[in-house]
Tab-separated table of C-alpha atoms and ligand atoms in Angstrom:
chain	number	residue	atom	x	y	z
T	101	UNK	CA	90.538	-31.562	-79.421
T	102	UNK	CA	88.284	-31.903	-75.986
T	103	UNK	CA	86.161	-28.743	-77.591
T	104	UNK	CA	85.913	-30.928	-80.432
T	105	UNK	CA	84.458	-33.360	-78.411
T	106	UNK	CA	82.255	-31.856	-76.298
T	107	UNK	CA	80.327	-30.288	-79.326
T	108	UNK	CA	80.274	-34.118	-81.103
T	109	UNK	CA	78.647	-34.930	-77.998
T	110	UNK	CA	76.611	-32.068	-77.807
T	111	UNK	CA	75.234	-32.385	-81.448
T	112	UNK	CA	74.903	-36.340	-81.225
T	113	UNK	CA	72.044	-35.698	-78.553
T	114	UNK	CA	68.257	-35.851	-79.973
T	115	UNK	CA	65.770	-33.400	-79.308
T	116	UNK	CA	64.516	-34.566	-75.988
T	117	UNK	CA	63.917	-33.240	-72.539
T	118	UNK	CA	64.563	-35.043	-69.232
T	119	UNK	CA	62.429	-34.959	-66.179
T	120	UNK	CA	64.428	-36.346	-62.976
T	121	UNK	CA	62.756	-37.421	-60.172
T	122	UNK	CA	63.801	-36.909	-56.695
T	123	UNK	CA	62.109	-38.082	-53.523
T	124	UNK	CA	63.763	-37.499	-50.211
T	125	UNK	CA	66.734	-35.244	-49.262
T	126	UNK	CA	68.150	-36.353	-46.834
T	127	UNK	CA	70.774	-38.509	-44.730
T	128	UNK	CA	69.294	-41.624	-43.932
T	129	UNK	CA	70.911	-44.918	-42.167
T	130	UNK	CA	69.783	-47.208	-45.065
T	131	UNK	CA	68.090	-46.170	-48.690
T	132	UNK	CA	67.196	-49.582	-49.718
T	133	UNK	CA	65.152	-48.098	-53.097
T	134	UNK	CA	68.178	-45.868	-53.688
T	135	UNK	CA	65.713	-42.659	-53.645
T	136	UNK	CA	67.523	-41.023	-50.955
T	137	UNK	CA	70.228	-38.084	-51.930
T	138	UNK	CA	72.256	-36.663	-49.283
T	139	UNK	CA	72.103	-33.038	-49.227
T	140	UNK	CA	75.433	-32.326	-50.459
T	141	UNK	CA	74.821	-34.379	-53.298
T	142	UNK	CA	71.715	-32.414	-54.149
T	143	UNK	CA	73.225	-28.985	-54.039
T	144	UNK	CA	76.081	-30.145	-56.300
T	145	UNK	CA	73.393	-31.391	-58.984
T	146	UNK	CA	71.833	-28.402	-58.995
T	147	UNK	CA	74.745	-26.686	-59.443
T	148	UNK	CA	75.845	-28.903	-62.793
T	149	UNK	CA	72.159	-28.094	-63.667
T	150	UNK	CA	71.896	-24.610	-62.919
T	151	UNK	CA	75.787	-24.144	-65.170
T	152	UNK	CA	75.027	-26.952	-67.657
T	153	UNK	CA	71.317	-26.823	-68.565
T	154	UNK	CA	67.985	-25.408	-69.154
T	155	UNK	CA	66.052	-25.673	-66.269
T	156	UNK	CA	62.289	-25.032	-67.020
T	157	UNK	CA	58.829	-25.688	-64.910
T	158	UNK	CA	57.206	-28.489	-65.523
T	159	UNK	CA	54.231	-27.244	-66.619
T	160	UNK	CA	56.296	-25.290	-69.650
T	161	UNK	CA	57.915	-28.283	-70.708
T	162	UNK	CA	54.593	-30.192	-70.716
T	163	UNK	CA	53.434	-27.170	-73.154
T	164	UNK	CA	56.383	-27.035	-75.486
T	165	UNK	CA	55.535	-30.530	-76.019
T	166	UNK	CA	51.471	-29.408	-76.931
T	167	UNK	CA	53.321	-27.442	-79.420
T	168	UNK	CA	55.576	-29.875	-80.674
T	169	UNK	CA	58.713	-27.487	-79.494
T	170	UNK	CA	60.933	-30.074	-77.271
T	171	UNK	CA	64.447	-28.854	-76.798
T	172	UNK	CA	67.302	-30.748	-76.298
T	173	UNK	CA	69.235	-30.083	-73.458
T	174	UNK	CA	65.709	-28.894	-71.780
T	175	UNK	CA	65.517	-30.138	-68.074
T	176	UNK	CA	62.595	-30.193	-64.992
T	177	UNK	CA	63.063	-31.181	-61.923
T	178	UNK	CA	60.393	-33.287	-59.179
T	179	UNK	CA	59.819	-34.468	-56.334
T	180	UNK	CA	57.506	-37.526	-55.109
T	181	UNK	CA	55.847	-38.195	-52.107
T	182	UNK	CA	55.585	-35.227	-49.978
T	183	UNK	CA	58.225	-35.519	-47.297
T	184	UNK	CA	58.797	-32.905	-44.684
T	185	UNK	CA	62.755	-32.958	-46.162
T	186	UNK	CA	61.604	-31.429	-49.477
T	187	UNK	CA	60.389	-28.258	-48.161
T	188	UNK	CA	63.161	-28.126	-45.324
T	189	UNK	CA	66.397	-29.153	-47.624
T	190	UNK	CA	65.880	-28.934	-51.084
T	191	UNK	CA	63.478	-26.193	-51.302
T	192	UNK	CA	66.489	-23.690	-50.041
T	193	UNK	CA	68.795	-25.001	-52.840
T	194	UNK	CA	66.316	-24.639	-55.520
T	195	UNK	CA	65.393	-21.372	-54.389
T	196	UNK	CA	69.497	-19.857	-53.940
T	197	UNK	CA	69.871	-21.344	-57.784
T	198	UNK	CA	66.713	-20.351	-58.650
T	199	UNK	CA	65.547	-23.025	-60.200
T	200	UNK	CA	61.861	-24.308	-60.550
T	201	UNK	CA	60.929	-27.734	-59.121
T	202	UNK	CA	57.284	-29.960	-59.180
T	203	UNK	CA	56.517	-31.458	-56.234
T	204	UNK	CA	54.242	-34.189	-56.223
T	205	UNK	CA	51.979	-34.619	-53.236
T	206	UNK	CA	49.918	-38.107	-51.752
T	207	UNK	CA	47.974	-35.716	-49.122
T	208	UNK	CA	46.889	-38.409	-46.531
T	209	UNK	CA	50.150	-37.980	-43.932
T	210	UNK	CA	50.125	-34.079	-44.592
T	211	UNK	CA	50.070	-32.321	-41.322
T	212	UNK	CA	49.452	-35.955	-39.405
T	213	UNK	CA	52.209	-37.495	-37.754
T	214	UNK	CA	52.186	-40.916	-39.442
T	215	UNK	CA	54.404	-42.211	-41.513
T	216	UNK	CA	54.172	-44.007	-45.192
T	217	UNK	CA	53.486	-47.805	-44.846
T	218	UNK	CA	56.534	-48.524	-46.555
T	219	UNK	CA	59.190	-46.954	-44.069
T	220	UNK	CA	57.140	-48.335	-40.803
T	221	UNK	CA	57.477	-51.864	-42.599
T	222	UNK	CA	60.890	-51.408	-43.415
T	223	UNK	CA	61.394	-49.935	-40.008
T	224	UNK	CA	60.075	-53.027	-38.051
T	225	UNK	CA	61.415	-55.712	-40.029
T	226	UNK	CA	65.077	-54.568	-40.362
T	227	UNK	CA	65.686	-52.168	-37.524
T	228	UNK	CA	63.383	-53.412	-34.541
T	229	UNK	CA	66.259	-54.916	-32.214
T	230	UNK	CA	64.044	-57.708	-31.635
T	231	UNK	CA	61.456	-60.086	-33.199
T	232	UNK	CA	59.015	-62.956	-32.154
T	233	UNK	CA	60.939	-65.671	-34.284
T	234	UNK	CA	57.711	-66.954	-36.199
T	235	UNK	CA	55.501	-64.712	-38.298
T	236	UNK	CA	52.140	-65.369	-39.329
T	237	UNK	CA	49.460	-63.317	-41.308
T	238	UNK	CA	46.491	-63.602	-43.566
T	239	UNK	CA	46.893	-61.089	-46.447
T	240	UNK	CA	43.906	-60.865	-49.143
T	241	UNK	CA	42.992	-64.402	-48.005
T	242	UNK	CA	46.600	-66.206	-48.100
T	243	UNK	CA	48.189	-67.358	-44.927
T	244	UNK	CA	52.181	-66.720	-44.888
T	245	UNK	CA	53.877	-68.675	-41.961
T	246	UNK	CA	57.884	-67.251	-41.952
T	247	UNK	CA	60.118	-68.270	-39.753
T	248	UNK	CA	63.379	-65.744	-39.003
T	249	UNK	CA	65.828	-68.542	-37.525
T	250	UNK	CA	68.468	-66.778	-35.769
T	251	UNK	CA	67.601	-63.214	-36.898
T	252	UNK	CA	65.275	-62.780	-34.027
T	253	UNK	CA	67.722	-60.678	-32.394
T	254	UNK	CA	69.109	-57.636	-34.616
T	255	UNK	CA	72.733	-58.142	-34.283
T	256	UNK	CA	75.584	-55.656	-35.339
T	257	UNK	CA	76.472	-57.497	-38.501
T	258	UNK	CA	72.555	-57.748	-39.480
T	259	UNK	CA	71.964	-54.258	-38.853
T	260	UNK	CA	74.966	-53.488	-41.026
T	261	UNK	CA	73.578	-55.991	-43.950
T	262	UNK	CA	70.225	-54.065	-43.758
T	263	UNK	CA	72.059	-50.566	-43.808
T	264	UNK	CA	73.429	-51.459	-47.068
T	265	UNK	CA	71.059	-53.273	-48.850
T	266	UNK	CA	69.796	-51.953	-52.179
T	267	UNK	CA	66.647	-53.854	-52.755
T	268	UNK	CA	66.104	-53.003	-56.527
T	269	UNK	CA	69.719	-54.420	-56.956
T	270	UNK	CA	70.279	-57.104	-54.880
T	271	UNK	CA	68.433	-60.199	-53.606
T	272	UNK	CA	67.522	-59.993	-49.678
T	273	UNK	CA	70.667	-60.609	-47.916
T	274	UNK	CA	68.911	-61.927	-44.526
T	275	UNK	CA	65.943	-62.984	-43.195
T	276	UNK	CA	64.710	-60.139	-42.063
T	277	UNK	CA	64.845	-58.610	-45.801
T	278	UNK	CA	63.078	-61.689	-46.907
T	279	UNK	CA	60.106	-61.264	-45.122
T	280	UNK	CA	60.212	-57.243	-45.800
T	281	UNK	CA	59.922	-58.110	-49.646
T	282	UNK	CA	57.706	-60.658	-49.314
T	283	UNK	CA	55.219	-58.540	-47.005
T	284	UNK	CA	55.768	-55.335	-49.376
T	285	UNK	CA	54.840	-56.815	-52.245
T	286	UNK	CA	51.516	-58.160	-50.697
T	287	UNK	CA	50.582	-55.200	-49.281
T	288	UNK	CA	51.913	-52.681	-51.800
T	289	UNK	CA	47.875	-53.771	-54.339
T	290	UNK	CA	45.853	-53.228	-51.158
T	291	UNK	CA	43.762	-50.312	-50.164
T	292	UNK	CA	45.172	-47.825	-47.458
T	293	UNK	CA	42.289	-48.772	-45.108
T	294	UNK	CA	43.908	-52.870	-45.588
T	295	UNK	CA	47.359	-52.129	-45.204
T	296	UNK	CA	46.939	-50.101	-42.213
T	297	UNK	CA	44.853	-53.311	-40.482
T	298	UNK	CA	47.697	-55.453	-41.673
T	299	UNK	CA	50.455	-52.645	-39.973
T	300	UNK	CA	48.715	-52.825	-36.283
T	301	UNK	CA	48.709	-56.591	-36.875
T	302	UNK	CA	52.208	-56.024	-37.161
T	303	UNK	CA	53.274	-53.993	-34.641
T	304	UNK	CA	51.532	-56.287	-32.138
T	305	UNK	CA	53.313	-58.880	-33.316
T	306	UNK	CA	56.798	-57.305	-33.130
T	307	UNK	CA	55.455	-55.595	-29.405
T	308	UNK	CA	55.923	-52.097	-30.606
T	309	UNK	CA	54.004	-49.060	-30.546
T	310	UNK	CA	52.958	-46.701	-33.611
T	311	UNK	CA	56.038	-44.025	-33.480
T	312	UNK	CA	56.281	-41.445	-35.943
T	313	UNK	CA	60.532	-40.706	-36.468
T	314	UNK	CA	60.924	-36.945	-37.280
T	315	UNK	CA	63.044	-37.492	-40.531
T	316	UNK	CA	59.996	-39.581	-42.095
T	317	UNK	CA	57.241	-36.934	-41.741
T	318	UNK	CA	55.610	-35.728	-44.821
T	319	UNK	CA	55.088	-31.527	-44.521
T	320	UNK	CA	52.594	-30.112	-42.379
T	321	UNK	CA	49.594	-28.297	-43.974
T	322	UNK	CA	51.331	-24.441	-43.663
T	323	UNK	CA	54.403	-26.145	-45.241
T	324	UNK	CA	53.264	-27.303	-48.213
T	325	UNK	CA	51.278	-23.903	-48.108
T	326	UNK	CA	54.553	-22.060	-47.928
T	327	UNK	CA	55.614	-24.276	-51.316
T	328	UNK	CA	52.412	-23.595	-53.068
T	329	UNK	CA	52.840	-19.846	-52.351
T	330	UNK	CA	56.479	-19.938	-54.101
T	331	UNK	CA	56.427	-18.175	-57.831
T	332	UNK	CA	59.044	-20.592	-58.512
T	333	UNK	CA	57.940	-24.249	-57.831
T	334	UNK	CA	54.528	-25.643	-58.513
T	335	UNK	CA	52.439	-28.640	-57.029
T	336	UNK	CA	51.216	-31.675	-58.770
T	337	UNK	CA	48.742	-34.670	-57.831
T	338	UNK	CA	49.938	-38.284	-56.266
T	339	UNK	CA	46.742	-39.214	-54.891
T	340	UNK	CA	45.585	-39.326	-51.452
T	341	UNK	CA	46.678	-42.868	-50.355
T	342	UNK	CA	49.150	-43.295	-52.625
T	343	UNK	CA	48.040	-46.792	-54.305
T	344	UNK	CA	49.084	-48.626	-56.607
T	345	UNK	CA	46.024	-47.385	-59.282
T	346	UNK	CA	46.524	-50.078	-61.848
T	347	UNK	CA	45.242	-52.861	-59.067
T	348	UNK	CA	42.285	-50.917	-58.223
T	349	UNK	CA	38.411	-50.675	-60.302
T	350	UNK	CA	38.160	-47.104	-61.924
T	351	UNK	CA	35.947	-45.644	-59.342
T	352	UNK	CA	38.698	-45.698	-57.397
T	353	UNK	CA	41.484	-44.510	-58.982
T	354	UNK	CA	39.514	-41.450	-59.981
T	355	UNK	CA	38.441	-40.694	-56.505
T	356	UNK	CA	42.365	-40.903	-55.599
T	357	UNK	CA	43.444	-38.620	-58.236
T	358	UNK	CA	40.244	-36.038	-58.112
T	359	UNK	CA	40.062	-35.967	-54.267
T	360	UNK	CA	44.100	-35.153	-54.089
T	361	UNK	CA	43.716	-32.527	-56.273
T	362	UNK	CA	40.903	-30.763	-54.833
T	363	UNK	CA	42.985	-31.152	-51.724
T	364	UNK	CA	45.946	-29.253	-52.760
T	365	UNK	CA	44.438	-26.814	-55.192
T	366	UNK	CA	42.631	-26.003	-51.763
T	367	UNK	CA	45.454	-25.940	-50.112
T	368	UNK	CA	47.647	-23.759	-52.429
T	369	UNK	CA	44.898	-21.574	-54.130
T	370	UNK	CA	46.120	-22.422	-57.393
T	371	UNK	CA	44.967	-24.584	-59.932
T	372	UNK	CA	46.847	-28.293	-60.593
T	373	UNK	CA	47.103	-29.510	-63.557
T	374	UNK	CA	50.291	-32.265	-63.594
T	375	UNK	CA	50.082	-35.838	-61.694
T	376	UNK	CA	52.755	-38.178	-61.436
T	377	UNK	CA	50.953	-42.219	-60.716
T	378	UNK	CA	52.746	-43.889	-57.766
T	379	UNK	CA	55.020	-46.392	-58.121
T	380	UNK	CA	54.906	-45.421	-61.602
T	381	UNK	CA	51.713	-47.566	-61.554
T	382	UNK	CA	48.864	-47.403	-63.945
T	383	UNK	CA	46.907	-48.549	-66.735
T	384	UNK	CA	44.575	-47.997	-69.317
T	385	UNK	CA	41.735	-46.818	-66.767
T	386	UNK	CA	44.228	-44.269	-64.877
T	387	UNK	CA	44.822	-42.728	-68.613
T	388	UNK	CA	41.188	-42.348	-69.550
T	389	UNK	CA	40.519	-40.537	-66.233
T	390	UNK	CA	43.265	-38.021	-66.151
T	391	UNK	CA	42.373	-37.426	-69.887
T	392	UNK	CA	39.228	-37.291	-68.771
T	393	UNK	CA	39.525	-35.040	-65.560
T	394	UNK	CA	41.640	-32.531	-67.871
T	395	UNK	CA	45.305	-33.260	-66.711
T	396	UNK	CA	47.630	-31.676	-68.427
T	397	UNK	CA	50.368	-34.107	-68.364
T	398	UNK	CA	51.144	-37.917	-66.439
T	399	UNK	CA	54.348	-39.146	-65.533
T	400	UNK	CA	55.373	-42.262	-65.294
T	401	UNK	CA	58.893	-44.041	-63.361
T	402	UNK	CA	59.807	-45.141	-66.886
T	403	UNK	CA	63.538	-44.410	-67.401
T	404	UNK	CA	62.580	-42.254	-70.926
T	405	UNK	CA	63.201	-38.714	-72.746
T	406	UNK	CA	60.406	-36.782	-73.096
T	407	UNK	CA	60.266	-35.872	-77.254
T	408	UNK	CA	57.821	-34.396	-79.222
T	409	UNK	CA	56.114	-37.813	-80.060
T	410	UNK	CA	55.957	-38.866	-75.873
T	411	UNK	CA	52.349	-39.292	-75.280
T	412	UNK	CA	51.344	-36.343	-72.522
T	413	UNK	CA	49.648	-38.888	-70.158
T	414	UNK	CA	52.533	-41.305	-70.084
T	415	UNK	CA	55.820	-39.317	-69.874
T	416	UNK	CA	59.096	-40.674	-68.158
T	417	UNK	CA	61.482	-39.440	-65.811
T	418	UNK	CA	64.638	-40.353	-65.045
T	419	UNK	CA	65.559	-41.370	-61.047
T	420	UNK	CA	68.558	-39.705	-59.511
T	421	UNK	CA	70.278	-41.810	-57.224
T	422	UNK	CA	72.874	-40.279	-54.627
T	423	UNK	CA	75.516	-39.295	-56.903
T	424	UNK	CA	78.837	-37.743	-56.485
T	425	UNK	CA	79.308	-34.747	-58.931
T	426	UNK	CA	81.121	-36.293	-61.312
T	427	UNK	CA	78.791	-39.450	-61.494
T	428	UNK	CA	75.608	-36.977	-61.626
T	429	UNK	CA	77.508	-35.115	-65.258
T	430	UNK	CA	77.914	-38.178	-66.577
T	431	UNK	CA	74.641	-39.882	-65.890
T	432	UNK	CA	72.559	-36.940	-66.983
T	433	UNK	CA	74.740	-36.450	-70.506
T	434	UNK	CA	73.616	-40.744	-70.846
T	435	UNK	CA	70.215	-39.257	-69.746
T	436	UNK	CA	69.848	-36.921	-72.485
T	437	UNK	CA	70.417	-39.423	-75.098
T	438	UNK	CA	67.849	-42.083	-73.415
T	439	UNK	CA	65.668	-42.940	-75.751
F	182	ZN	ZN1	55.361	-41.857	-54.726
């Protein structure tokens, strides 16, 4: 009867690959975009994968789909961003399974000791123990006056709030969280050179120094050398700065995209043919250049199969969350019949 069951649900799936998307790896005191899986976690997905499905490179899935030759049940796996953690954690796994992984590079913070905009903001605003109680800033032109009540002081409840909060989910639960959003979704359309001005406006404000914390490093340069050395795993563009393209003239975005991969083919000594846009960000523009420019295949954030009609510059992925093993099997059988 369960046989039975297994092979209607085997047979009810379409033929369709899934690309999941992984960014850090890693055991964090708060994950409010739920992109953080804790190591454990990891290694038990890639076990399920490694027992349940085919595991291919990237860049072979992108060519079964030139060829019109999607199977079902056909996985990749990648990474975003370029954190330290991918080389140190999941690298290992994938390598003891064997099984290949993209990773997805913005090259600005390689080998520098800075960390992405988004963590230092996210940092300051809900895990500095203490804040001016007014905050003021111009951004692109518009003055924001926010005032934090009671929350200028980071109490244990607050801290706890902010520890928990999953911001694609959940409306800010304080103050604090308020501001955060507010703040990240002004400065998320601006140029790197802008959002760094409006970071040391910042951190005068809230009377702290730049501090890089270990666990939100992206690799240095003979790390993500190491990676591009691997026969199993592969590198693919996410610009330098890691903008949001689609807000940006077309100049622009192709100087991103081009630059970054000069940078890593460079770096690796192989050639790069796969982006992924950040944020999942992009328009018409950021299609004509990477058609343009030669990519091979673009991937989106857009929770989608990849079939034999997907378009090769606009292809989904699915993000994992940290999932228990159980939640991961059924998630990625619901996966597989996405759409
Ligand atoms: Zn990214």
């Amino acid at each position: 009867m369960l046989r039975r069951l297994f092979s209607a649900i085997r047979f009810s799936r379409p033929d369709q690959a899934c690309v999941l998307m992984y960014h850090r790896i890693a055991a964090l005191q708060s994950d409010i975009w739920n992109i953080t899986v804790h190591p454990d976690e990891f290694e038990q997905h890639i076990q399920i994968l490694s027992k349940q499905a085919t595991v291919v490179p990237t860049e072979e899935l992108v060519a079964a789909l030139e060829r019109k030759e999607i199977k079902r049940n056909t996985i990749a796996i990648t990474f975003d961003d370029g954190y330290a953690d991918n080389f140190l954690v999941a690298k290992p796994i994938l390598d003891h399974y064997k099984l290949p992984a993209t990773f997805f590079i913005a090259s600005q913070n390689i080998g520098r000791e800075e960390e992405f905009w988004w963590d230092e903001l996210e940092n300051i605003f809900l895990f500095c123990d203490y804040l001016p109680s007014v905050f003021t800033s111009t951004i692109a032109g518009e003055t924001i006056t926010f005032d934090l009540g009671n929350e200028s002081r980071l109490s244990h409840d607050l801290k706890q709030q902010h520890q928990r909060w999953d911001a694609c989910e959940h409306e800010p639960p304080t103050r604090r969280c308020a501001l955060f959003l507010q703040l990240w979704q002004r400065l998320k359309p601006l140029p790197h050179a802008e959002q760094q001005i409006q970071l040391a406006h910042i951190r005068q404000w809230a009377n702290i120094d730049p501090s890089t914390r270990p666990e939100f490093r992206s690799m240095s340069g003979a790390q993500l050398q190491s990676l591009g050395d691997s026969n199993l795993h592969s590198i693919g563009v996410h610009t330098i700065s890691h903008p949001a393209l689609a807000h940006h003239p077309k100049e622009f975005q192709w100087q991103e995209l081009l630059d970054n991969q000069a940078f890593l083919t460079n770096a690796v000594g192989k050639p790069i043919n796969l982006v992924a846009y950040p944020y999942g960000n992009y328009n018409h523009e950021t299609m004509e250049v990477v058609d343009q420019a030669g990519f091979k295949g673009a991937f989106t954030t857009e929770a989608t199969g990849v079939k034999n009609t997907s378009h090769k510059h606009r292809l989904g992925r699915f993000q994992v969350p940290n999932l228990s093993k159980q939640a991961f099997e059924v998630q990625l059988s619901k996966w597989q019949r996405t759409r």
